[in-house]
Tab-separated table of C-alpha atoms in Angstrom:
chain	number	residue	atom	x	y	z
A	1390	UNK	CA	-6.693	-6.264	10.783
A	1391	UNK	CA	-9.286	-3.409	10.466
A	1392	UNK	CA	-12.123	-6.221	9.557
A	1393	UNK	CA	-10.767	-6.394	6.196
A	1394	UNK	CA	-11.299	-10.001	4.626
A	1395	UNK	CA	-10.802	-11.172	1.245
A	1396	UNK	CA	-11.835	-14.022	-0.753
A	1397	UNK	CA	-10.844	-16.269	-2.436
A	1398	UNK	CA	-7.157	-16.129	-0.899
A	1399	UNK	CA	-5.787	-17.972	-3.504
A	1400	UNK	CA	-6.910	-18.975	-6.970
A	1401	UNK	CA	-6.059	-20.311	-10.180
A	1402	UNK	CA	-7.522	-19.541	-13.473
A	1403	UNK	CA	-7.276	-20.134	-17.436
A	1404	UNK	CA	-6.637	-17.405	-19.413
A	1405	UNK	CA	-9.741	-16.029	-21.123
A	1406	UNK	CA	-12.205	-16.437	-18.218
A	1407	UNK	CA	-13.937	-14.017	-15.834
A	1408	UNK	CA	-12.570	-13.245	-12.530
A	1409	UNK	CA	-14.236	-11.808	-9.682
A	1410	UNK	CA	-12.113	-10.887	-6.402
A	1411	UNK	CA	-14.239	-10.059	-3.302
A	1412	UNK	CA	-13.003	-7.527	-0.295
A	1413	UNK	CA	-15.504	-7.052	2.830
A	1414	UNK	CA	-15.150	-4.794	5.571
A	1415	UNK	CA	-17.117	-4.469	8.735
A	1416	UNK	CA	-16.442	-1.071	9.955
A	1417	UNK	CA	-18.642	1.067	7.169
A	1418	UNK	CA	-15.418	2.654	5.867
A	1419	UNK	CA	-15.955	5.029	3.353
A	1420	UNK	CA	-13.345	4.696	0.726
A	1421	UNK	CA	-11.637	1.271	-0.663
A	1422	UNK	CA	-8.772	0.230	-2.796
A	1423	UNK	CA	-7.723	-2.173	-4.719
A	1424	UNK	CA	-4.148	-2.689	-5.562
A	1425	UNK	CA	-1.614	-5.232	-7.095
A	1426	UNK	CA	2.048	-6.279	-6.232
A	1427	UNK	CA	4.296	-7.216	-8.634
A	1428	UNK	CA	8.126	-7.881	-8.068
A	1429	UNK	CA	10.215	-4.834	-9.316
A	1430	UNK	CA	6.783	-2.811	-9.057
A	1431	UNK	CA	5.963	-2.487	-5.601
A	1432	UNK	CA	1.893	-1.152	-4.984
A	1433	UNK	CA	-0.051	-0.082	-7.789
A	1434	UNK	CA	-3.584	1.148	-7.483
A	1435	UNK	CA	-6.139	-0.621	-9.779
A	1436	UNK	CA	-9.334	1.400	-8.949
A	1437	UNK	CA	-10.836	2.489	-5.977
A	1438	UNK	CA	-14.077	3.605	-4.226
A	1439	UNK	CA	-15.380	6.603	-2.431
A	1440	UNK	CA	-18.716	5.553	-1.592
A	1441	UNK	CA	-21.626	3.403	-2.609
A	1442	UNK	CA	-21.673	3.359	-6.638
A	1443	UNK	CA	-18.417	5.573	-6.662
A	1444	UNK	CA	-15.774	4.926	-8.429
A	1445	UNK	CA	-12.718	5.338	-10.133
A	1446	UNK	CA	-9.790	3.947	-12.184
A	1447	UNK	CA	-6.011	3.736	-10.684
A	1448	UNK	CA	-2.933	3.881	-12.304
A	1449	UNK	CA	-3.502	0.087	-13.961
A	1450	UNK	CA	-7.010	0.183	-14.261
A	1451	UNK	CA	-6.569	-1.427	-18.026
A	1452	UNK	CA	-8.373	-4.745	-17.844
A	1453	UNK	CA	-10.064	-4.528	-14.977
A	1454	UNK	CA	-13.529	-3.235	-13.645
A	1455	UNK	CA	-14.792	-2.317	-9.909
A	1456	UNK	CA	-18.339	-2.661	-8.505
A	1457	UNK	CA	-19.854	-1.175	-4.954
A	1458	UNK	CA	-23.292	-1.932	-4.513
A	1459	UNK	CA	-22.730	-1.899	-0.800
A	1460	UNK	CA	-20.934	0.022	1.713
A	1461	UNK	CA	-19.518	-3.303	2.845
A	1462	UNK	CA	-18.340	-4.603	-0.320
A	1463	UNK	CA	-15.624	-4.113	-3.048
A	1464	UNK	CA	-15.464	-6.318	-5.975
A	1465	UNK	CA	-12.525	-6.772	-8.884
A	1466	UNK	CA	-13.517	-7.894	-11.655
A	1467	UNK	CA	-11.355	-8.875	-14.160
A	1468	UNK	CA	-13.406	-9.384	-17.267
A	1469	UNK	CA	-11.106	-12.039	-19.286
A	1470	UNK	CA	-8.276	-12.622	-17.302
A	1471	UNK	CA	-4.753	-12.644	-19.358
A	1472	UNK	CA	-1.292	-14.507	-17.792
A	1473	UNK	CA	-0.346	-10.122	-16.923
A	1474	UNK	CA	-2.941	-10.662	-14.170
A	1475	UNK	CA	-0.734	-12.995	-12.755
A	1476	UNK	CA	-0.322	-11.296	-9.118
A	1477	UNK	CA	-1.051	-10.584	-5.568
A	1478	UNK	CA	-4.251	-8.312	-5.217
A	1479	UNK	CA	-4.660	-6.518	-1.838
A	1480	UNK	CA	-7.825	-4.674	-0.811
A	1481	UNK	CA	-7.287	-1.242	1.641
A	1482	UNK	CA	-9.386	0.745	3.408
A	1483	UNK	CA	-8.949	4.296	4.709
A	1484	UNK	CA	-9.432	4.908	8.275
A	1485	UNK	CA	-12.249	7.336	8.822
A	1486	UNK	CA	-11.204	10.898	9.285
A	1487	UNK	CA	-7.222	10.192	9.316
A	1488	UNK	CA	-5.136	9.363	6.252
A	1489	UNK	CA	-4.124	5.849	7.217
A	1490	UNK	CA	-4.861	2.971	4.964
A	1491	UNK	CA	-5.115	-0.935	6.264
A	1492	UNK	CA	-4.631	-3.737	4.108
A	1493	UNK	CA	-6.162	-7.240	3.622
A	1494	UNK	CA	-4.798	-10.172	3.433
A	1495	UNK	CA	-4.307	-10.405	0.040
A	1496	UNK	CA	-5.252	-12.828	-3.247
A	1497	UNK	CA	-3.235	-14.643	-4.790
A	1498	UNK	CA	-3.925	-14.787	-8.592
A	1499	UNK	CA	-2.544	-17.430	-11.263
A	1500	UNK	CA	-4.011	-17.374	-14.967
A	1501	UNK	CA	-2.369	-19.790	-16.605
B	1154	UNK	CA	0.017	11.475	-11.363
B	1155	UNK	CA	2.585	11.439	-8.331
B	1156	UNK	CA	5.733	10.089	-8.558
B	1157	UNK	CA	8.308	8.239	-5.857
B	1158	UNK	CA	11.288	7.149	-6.362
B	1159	UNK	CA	12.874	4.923	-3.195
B	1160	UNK	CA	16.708	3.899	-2.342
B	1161	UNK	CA	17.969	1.895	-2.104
B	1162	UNK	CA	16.006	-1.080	-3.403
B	1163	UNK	CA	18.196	-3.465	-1.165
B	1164	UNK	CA	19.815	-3.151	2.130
B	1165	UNK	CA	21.637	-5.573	4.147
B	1166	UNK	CA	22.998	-4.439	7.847
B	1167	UNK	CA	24.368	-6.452	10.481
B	1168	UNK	CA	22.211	-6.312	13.692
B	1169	UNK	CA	22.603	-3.860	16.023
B	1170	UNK	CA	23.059	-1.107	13.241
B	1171	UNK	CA	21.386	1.631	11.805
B	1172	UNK	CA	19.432	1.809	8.617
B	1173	UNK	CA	18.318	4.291	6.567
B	1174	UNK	CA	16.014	4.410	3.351
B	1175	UNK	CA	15.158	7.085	1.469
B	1176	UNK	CA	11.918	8.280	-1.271
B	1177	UNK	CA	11.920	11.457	-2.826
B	1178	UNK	CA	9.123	13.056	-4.264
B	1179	UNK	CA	7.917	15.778	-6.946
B	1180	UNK	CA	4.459	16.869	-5.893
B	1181	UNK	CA	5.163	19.559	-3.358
B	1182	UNK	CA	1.080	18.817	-2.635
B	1183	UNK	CA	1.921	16.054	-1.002
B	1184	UNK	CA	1.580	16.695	2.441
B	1185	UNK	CA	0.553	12.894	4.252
B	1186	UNK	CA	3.852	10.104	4.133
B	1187	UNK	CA	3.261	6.712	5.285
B	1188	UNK	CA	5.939	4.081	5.764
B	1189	UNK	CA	4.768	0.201	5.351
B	1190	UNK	CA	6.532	-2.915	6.540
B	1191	UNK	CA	5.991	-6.415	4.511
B	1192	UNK	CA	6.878	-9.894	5.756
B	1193	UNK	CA	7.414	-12.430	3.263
B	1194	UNK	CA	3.590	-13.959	2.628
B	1195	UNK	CA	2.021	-11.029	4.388
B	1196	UNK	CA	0.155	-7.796	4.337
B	1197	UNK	CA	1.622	-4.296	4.252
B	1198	UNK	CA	1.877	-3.108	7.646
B	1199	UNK	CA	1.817	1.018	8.856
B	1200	UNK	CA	4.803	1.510	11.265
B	1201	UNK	CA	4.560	4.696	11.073
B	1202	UNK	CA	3.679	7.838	9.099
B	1203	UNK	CA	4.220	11.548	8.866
B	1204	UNK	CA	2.326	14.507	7.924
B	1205	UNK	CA	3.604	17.976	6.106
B	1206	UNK	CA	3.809	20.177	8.947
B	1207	UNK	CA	6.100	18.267	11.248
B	1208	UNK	CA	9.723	17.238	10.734
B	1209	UNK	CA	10.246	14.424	12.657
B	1210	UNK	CA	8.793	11.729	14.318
B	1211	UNK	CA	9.746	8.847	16.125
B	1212	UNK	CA	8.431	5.598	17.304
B	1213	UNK	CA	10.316	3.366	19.794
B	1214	UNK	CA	13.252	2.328	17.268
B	1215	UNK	CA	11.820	3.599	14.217
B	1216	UNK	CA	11.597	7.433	13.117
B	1217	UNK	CA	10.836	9.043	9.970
B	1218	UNK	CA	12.206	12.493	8.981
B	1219	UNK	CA	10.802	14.625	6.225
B	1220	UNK	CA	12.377	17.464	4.108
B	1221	UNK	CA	9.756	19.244	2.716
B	1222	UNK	CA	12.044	21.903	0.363
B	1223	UNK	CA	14.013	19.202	-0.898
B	1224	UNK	CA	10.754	16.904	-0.998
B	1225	UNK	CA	12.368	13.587	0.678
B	1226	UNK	CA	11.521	12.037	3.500
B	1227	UNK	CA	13.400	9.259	5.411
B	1228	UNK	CA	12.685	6.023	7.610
B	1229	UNK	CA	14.946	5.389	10.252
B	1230	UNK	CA	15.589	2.308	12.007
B	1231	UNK	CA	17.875	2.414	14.768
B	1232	UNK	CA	19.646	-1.219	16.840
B	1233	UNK	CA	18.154	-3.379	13.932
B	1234	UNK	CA	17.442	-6.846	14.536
B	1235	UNK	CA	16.708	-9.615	12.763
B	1236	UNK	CA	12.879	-9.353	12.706
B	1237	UNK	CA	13.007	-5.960	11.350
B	1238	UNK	CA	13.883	-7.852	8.312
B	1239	UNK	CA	11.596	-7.531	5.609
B	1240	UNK	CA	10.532	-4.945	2.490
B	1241	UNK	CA	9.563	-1.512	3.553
B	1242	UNK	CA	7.956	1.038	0.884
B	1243	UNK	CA	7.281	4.620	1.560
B	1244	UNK	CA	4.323	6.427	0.113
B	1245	UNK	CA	2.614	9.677	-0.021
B	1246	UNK	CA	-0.571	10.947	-0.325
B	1247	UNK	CA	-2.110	14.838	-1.604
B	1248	UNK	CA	-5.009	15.073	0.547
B	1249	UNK	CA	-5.925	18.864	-1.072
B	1250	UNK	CA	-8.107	16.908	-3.270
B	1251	UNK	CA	-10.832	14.632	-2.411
B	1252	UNK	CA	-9.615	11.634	-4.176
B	1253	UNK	CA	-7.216	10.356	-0.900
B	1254	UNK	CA	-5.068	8.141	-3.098
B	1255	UNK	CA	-1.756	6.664	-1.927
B	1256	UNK	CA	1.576	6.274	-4.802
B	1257	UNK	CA	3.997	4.200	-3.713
B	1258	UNK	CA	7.848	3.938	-3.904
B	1259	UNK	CA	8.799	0.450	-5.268
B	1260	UNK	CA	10.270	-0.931	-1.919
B	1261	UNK	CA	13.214	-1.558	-0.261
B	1262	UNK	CA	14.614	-5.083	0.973
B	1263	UNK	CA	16.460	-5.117	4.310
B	1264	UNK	CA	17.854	-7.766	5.596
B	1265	UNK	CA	18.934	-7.719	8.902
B	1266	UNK	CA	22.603	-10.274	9.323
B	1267	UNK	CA	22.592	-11.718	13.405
């Protein structure tokens, strides 16, 4: 599983509120992803990270923001969460020195 | 940005047969392919990948072919069974920058009939 956990796995919100989507790795990859899966859409990259403090918006980056304060850590923030948000979030990371990227487990995300 | 389009977006086979999908592609950058396998509930998988200066490679069951003047590249799955049912999306990747991002085609849906 490339030490890729996620958290929470699953969670329901109201729309309006702030949402915060945690990914953690353990082997001090450099660059992380976030994406989301819709039906009919397949993978979509939100934003993702190329080191500590760097960062940068996806192809749906709209809504949502990205912190890395840590090399271990990649959080999703989604600011005031709207019923599009509705989806499954994975985190990736990108094996060191190949192209290959891993995926987490996943969140699942309802805002009702 | 990239684009990839992938066909056919369902596939049904009876087991023991072939199957083949499909993504083409625009960016003739692109030089790293990746296929992924997803079981229903789980994470995207690699089964295997390809890079731009090689053809063809296989894996067991599985191969992946690329066509690099007509920018498509193929997955291959030979004497299907049922647990090779599942979605499978291609992807590609232009690694001459330094951003590393991955587009991905929308997916395909095989379902493998015992």
């Amino acid at each position: 599983d490339a030490g890729i956990t996620q958290s929470p796995r699953h969670k329901v919100t109201e729309t309006g509120t702030p949402v915060t989507l945690r990914c953690h790795q353990t082997e001090n990859h450099r660059y992380m992803y976030w994406y989301r899966q819709d039906p009919g859409h397949g993978l979509r990259l939100i934003h993702y990270s190329y080191g500590v403090k760097d960062t940068d918006k996806g192809e749906v980056s709209d809504g949502y923001s990205v912190s890395r304060s840590k090399t271990e850590d990649f959080l999703l923030t989604l600011e005031s969460a709207t019923s599009s948000q509705t989806s499954v979030y994975f985190c990736a990371i990108r094996a060191g020195g190949y192209n290959e990227q891993f995926f987490g487990p996943g969140t699942r995300l309802t805002v009702l | 940005g990239e684009n990839v389009e992938q066909h056919p977006s369902t596939l049904s086979v009876q087991e023991g047969d072939s199957a083949v999908i499909k993504c083409t592609y625009s960016d003739s950058a692109s030089n790293y392919f990746p296929w992924y396998k997803q079981e229903l509930g789980k994470r995207p998988q690699l089964i295997i990948d390809i890079r731009s200066n090689v053809g063809e490679k296989k894996d067991q069951r599985i191969a992946v072919t690329l066509n690099k003047t007509a920018k498509h590249f193929s997955l291959h799955i030979t004497e299907t069974q049922p647990e090779d049912s599942a979605v499978y999306f291609c992807g590609l990747e232009n690694s001459g920058g330094s951003n590393y991002k991955l587009t991905f085609g929308k997916g395909t849906l095989l379902t493998v009939n015992p």
